[in-house]
Every structure is written in structure tokens, then in C-alpha cells.
Short mmCIF file of C-alpha atoms in Angstrom, two decimals:
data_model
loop_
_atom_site.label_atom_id
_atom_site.label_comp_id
_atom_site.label_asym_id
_atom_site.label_seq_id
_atom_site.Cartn_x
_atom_site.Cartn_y
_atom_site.Cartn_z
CA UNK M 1256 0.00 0.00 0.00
CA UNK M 1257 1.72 3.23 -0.83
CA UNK M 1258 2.14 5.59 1.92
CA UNK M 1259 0.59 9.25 1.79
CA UNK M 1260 2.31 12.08 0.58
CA UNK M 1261 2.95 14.42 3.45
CA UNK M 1262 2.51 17.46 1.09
CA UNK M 1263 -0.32 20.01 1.87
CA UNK M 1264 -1.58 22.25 -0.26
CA UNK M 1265 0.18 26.19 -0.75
CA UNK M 1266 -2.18 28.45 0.56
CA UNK M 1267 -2.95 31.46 -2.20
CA UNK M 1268 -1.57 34.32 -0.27
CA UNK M 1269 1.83 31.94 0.61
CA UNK M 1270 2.33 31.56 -2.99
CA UNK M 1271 1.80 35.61 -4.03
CA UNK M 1272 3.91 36.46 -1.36
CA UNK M 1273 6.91 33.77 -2.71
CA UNK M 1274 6.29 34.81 -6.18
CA UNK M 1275 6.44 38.57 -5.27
CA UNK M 1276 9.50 38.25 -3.53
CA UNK M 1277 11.44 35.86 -5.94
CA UNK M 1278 10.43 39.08 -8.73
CA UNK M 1279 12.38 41.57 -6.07
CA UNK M 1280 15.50 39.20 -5.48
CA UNK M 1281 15.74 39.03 -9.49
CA UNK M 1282 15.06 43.50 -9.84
CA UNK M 1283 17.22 44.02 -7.65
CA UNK M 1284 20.52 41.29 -8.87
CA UNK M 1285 19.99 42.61 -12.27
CA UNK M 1286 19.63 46.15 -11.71
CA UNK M 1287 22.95 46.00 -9.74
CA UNK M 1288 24.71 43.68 -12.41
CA UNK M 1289 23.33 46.34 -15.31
CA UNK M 1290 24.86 49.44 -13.07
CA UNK M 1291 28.19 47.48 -13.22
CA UNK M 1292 27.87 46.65 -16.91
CA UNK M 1293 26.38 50.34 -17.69
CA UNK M 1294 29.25 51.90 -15.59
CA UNK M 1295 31.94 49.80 -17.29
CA UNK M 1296 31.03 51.24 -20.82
CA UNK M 1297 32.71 54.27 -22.30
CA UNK M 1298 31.45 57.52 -22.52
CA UNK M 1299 30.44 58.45 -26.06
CA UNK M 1300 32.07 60.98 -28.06
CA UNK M 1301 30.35 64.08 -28.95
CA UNK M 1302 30.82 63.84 -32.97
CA UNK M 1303 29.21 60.31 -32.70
CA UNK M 1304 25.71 61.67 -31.30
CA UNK M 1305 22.81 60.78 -33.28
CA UNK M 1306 21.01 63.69 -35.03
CA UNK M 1307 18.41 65.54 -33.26
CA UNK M 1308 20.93 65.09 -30.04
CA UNK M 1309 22.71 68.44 -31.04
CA UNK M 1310 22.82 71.59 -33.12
CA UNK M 1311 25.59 73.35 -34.91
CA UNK M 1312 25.61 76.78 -35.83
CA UNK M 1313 25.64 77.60 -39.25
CA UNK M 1314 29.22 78.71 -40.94
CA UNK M 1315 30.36 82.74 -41.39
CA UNK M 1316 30.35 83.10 -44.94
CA UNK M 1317 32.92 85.75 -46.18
CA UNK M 1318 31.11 88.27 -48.32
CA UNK M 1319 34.19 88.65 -51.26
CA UNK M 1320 33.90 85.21 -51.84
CA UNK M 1321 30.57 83.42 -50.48
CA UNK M 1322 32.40 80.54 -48.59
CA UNK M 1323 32.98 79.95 -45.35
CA UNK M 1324 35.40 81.85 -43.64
CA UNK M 1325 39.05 80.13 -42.63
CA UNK M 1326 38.46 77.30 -45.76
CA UNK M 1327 41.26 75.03 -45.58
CA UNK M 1328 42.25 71.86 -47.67
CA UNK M 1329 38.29 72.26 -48.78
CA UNK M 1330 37.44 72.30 -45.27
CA UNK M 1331 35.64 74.39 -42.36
CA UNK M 1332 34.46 73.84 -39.10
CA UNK M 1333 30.85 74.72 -37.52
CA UNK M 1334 30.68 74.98 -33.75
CA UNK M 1335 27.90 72.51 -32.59
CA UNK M 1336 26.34 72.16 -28.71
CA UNK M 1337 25.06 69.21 -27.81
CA UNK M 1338 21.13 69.10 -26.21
CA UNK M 1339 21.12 69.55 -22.89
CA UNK M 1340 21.21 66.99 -19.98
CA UNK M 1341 23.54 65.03 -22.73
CA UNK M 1342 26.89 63.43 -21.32
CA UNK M 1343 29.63 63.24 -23.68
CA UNK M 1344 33.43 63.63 -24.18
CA UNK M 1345 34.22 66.78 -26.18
CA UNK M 1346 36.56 67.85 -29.04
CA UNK M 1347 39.09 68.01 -26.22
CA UNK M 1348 38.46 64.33 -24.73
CA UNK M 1349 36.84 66.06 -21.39
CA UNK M 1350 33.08 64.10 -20.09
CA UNK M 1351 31.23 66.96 -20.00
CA UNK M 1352 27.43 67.15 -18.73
CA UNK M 1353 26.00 69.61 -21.46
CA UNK M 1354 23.11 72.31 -20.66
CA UNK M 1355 23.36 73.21 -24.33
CA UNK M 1356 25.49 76.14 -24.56
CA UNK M 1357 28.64 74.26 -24.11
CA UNK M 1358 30.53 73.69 -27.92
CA UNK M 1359 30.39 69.77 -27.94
CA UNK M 1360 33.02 69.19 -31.06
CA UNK M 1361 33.26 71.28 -34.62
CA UNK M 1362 31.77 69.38 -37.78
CA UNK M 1363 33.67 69.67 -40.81
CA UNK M 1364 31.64 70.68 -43.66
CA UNK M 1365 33.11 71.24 -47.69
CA UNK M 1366 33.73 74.43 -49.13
CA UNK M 1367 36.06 75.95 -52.42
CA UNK M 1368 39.48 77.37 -51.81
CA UNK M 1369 40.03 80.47 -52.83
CA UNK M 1370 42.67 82.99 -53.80
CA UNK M 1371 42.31 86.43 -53.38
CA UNK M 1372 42.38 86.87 -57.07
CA UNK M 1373 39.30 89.03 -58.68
CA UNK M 1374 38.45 86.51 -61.47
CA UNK M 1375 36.84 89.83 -63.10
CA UNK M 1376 40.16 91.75 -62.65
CA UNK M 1377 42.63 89.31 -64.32
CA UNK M 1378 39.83 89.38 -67.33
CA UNK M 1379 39.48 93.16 -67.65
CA UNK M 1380 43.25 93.28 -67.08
CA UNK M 1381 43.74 90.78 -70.17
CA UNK M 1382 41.70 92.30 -72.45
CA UNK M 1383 42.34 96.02 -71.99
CA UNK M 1384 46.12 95.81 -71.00
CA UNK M 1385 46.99 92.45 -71.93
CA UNK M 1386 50.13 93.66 -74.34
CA UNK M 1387 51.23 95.41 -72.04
CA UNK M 1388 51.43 92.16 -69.67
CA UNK M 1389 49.35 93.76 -67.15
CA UNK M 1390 47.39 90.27 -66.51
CA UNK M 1391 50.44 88.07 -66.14
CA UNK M 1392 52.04 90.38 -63.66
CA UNK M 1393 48.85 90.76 -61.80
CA UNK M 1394 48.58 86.73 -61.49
CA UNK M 1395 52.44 86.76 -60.57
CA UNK M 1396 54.13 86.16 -63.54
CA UNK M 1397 56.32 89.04 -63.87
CA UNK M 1398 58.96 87.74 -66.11
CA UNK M 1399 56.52 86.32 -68.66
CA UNK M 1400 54.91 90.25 -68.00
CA UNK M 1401 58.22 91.90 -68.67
CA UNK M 1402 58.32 89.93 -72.32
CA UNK M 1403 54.65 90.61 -73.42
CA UNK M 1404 55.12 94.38 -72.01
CA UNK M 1405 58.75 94.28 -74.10
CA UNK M 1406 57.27 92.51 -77.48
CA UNK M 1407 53.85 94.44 -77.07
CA UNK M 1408 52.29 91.66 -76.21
CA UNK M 1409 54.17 89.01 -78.04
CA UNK M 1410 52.68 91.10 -81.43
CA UNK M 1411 49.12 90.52 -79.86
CA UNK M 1412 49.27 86.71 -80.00
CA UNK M 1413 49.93 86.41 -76.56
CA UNK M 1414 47.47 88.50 -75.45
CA UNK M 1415 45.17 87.04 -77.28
CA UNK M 1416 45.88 83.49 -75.86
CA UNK M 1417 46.21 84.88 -72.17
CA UNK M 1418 42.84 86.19 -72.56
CA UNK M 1419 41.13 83.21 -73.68
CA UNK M 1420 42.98 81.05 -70.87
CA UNK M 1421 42.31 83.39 -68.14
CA UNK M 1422 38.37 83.87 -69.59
CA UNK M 1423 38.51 80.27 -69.09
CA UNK M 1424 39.77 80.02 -66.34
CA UNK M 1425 42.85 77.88 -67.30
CA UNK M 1426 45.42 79.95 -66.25
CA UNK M 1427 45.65 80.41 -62.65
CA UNK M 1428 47.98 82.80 -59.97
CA UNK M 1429 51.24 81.49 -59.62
CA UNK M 1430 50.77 81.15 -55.93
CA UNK M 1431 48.50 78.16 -56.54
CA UNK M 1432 51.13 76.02 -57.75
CA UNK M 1433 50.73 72.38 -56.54
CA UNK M 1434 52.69 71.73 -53.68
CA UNK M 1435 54.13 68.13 -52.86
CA UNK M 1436 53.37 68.26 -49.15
CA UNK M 1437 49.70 69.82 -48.11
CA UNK M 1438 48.35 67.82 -51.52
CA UNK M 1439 46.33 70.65 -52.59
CA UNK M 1440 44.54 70.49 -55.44
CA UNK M 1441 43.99 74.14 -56.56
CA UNK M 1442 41.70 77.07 -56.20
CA UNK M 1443 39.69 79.35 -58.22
CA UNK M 1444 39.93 82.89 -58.21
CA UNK M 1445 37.24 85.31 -56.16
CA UNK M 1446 34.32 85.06 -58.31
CA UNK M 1447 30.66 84.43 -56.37
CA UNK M 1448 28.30 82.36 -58.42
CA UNK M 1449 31.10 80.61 -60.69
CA UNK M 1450 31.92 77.28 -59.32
CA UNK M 1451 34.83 76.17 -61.60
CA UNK M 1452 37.56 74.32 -59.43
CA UNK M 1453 40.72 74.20 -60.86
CA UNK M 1454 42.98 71.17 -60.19
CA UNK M 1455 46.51 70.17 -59.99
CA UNK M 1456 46.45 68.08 -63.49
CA UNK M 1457 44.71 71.14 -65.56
CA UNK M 1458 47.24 73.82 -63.79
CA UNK M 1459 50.25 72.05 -65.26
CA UNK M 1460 48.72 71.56 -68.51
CA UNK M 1461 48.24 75.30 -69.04
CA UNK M 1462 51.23 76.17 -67.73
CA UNK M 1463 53.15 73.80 -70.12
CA UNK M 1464 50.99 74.92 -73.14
CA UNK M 1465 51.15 78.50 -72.76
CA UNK M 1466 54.47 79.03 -72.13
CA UNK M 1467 55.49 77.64 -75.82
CA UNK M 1468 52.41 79.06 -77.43
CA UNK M 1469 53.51 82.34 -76.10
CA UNK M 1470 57.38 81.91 -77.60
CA UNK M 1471 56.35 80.84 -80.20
CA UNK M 1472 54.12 84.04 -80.96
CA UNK M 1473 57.79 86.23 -79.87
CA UNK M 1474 59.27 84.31 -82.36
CA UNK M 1475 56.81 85.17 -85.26
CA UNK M 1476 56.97 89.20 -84.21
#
């Protein structure tokens, strides 16, 4: 005959009260355990927020040549400020608890180098004094300006072949040369509204063209 179990029945209110309690004992071991594992990560950076988590001002815009002030490599910086009550490590690696009027990190945006040239200068300069070299020393070719000022504008070949280049913007200041070791690619001159970028590979071109060309036409006179 098989003997009785000695097991009675949970009462309802014993069991609530177990279950209740076993739910606390779990809150509270994984609320610790995700404090650790919450304190252990690091602190975001500031340029990694997610948008909407901060605003950046917009960029000063210099009035000779409609791009941002202090371009560089095709590059400026905005200020931005995080929100506030956001915790992140700034441009200058420091946690910082933001109220929103702290700069969090500057965001690089794109913009055209430029080269203090007047674009409608070197033209007018070409086409009204162009014998007399006036363009070429104006762009900072002064030895190319002595010979066109000396041959009368290489007999008004020259002239005629600066203008076109410089109308075309081909021909370039000789303080935009490519240089080996920022990588620059070239610049246009001042001119708002036209967006022709010259680069390294068209610079040398002209300048290997129109030196000949412009020798050549001496040679004819």
C-alpha cells in the first residue's frame, strides 16, 4: 500500500507572497549587475551623437567670396552644442554634462578654396592691357609680363591666348602652384556664383601649353 504524501496544499496568499519576492531578489541582482555593466562602458564621443541630439551653428560666410570663412584643404568647421542633460566627451576628450550652450566638437563641412584673385580683374586686365602684360604680372608672372610688355604683347598673339585662358579660367595665380606636401589640389579665383575648381592636373597643362604658345608668338613678331 503506498504511503501518503505528506505534502499540503500552498495556501494562495503563501504563494503571491513567494512569487512577489522571488520578482524583487531578481530586480534588484539585475539592476545592480546592469549598473556594473552600464558603468563599465565608455562615454560616447560628442561627434558620434545621433542627429536631433545636437545643433551646430551655421558657418560665417565671407562676403568677397561666399564661402565659409578660414576654408582650408576644402574644409571648415561649424561649432555645434550638444542638447542639454547630454553626457559626452568633447573635441578636447573632457566628459562633460552639457546644458546646451557648451561647444560639444566642430563638424567639418566642404567648401572651395580660394585665392584672393578678382576673377573679373585678371579678365578686364587681359583684355584692356593684356600687351602690355598687365594680366600676367597681376597673377604673378612678372617675367613672362616683362616679355609681353617688351614685345607688345608678343605682337598681340599672346594676349590674345592669355585672354582666352584666363576667360577660361585655365590659367591660374602662380601662388597656386601644386605643392608636394599639403596635396592641394587648386583654387579658383574670387568670383561668387562661378563654381569652376581648378585642379593640380589642368594647372600644369596650361602652364606647359602657354608658355610655348607664347614663344612661339615672340618668335613670329
Amino acid at each position: 500500500m503506498a504511503a501518503a504524501c505528506p505534502c499540503r496544499p500552498i495556501a494562495p496568499d503563501t504563494a503571491a507572497a513567494r512569487l512577489l519576492g522571488a520578482l524583487w531578489f531578481v530586480s534588484v541582482t539585475t539592476g545592480r549587475w546592469g549598473a556594473a555593466a552600464g558603468g563599465g562602458e565608455e562615454t560616447l564621443k560628442c561627434e558620434d551623437l545621433k542627429v536631433g541630439q545636437y545643433i551646430c551653428k551655421d558657418p560665417k560666410i565671407n562676403d568677397a567670396t561666399q564661402e565659409p570663412v578660414n576654408c582650408t584643404n576644402y574644409t571648415a568647421y561649424v561649432q555645434c552644442f550638444p542638447a542639454p542633460n547630454i553626457t559626452c566627451k568633447d573635441f578636447g576628450g573632457n566628459e562633460t554634462h552639457f546644458t546646451g550652450n557648451e561647444v560639444g566638437f566642430l563638424k567639418p563641412i566642404s567648401c572651395r578654396n580660394v585665392n584672393g584673385y578678382s576673377y573679373k580683374v585678371a579678365v578686364a586686365l587681359s583684355l584692356f592691357l593684356g600687351w602690355l602684360g598687365a594680366d600676367r604680372f597681376y597673377l604673378g608672372y612678372p617675367a613672362l609680363g616683362l616679355l609681353k610688355f617688351c614685345t607688345v604683347g608678343f605682337c598681340g598673339i599672346g594676349s590674345l591666348i592669355d585672354f582666352i585662358l584666363i576667360s577660361m579660367q585655365k590659367l591660374k595665380s602662380s601662388k597656386l602652384q601644386p605643392k608636394k606636401k599639403t596635396g592641394m589640389s587648386g583654387s579658383t579665383l574670387e568670383n561668387p556664383g562661378v563654381g569652376l575648381v581648378l585642379d593640380k592636373t589642368k594647372s600644369i597643362q596650361s602652364n606647359v601649353l602657354t608658355t610655348p604658345l607664347l614663344f612661339i608668338s615672340a618668335s613670329l613678331c
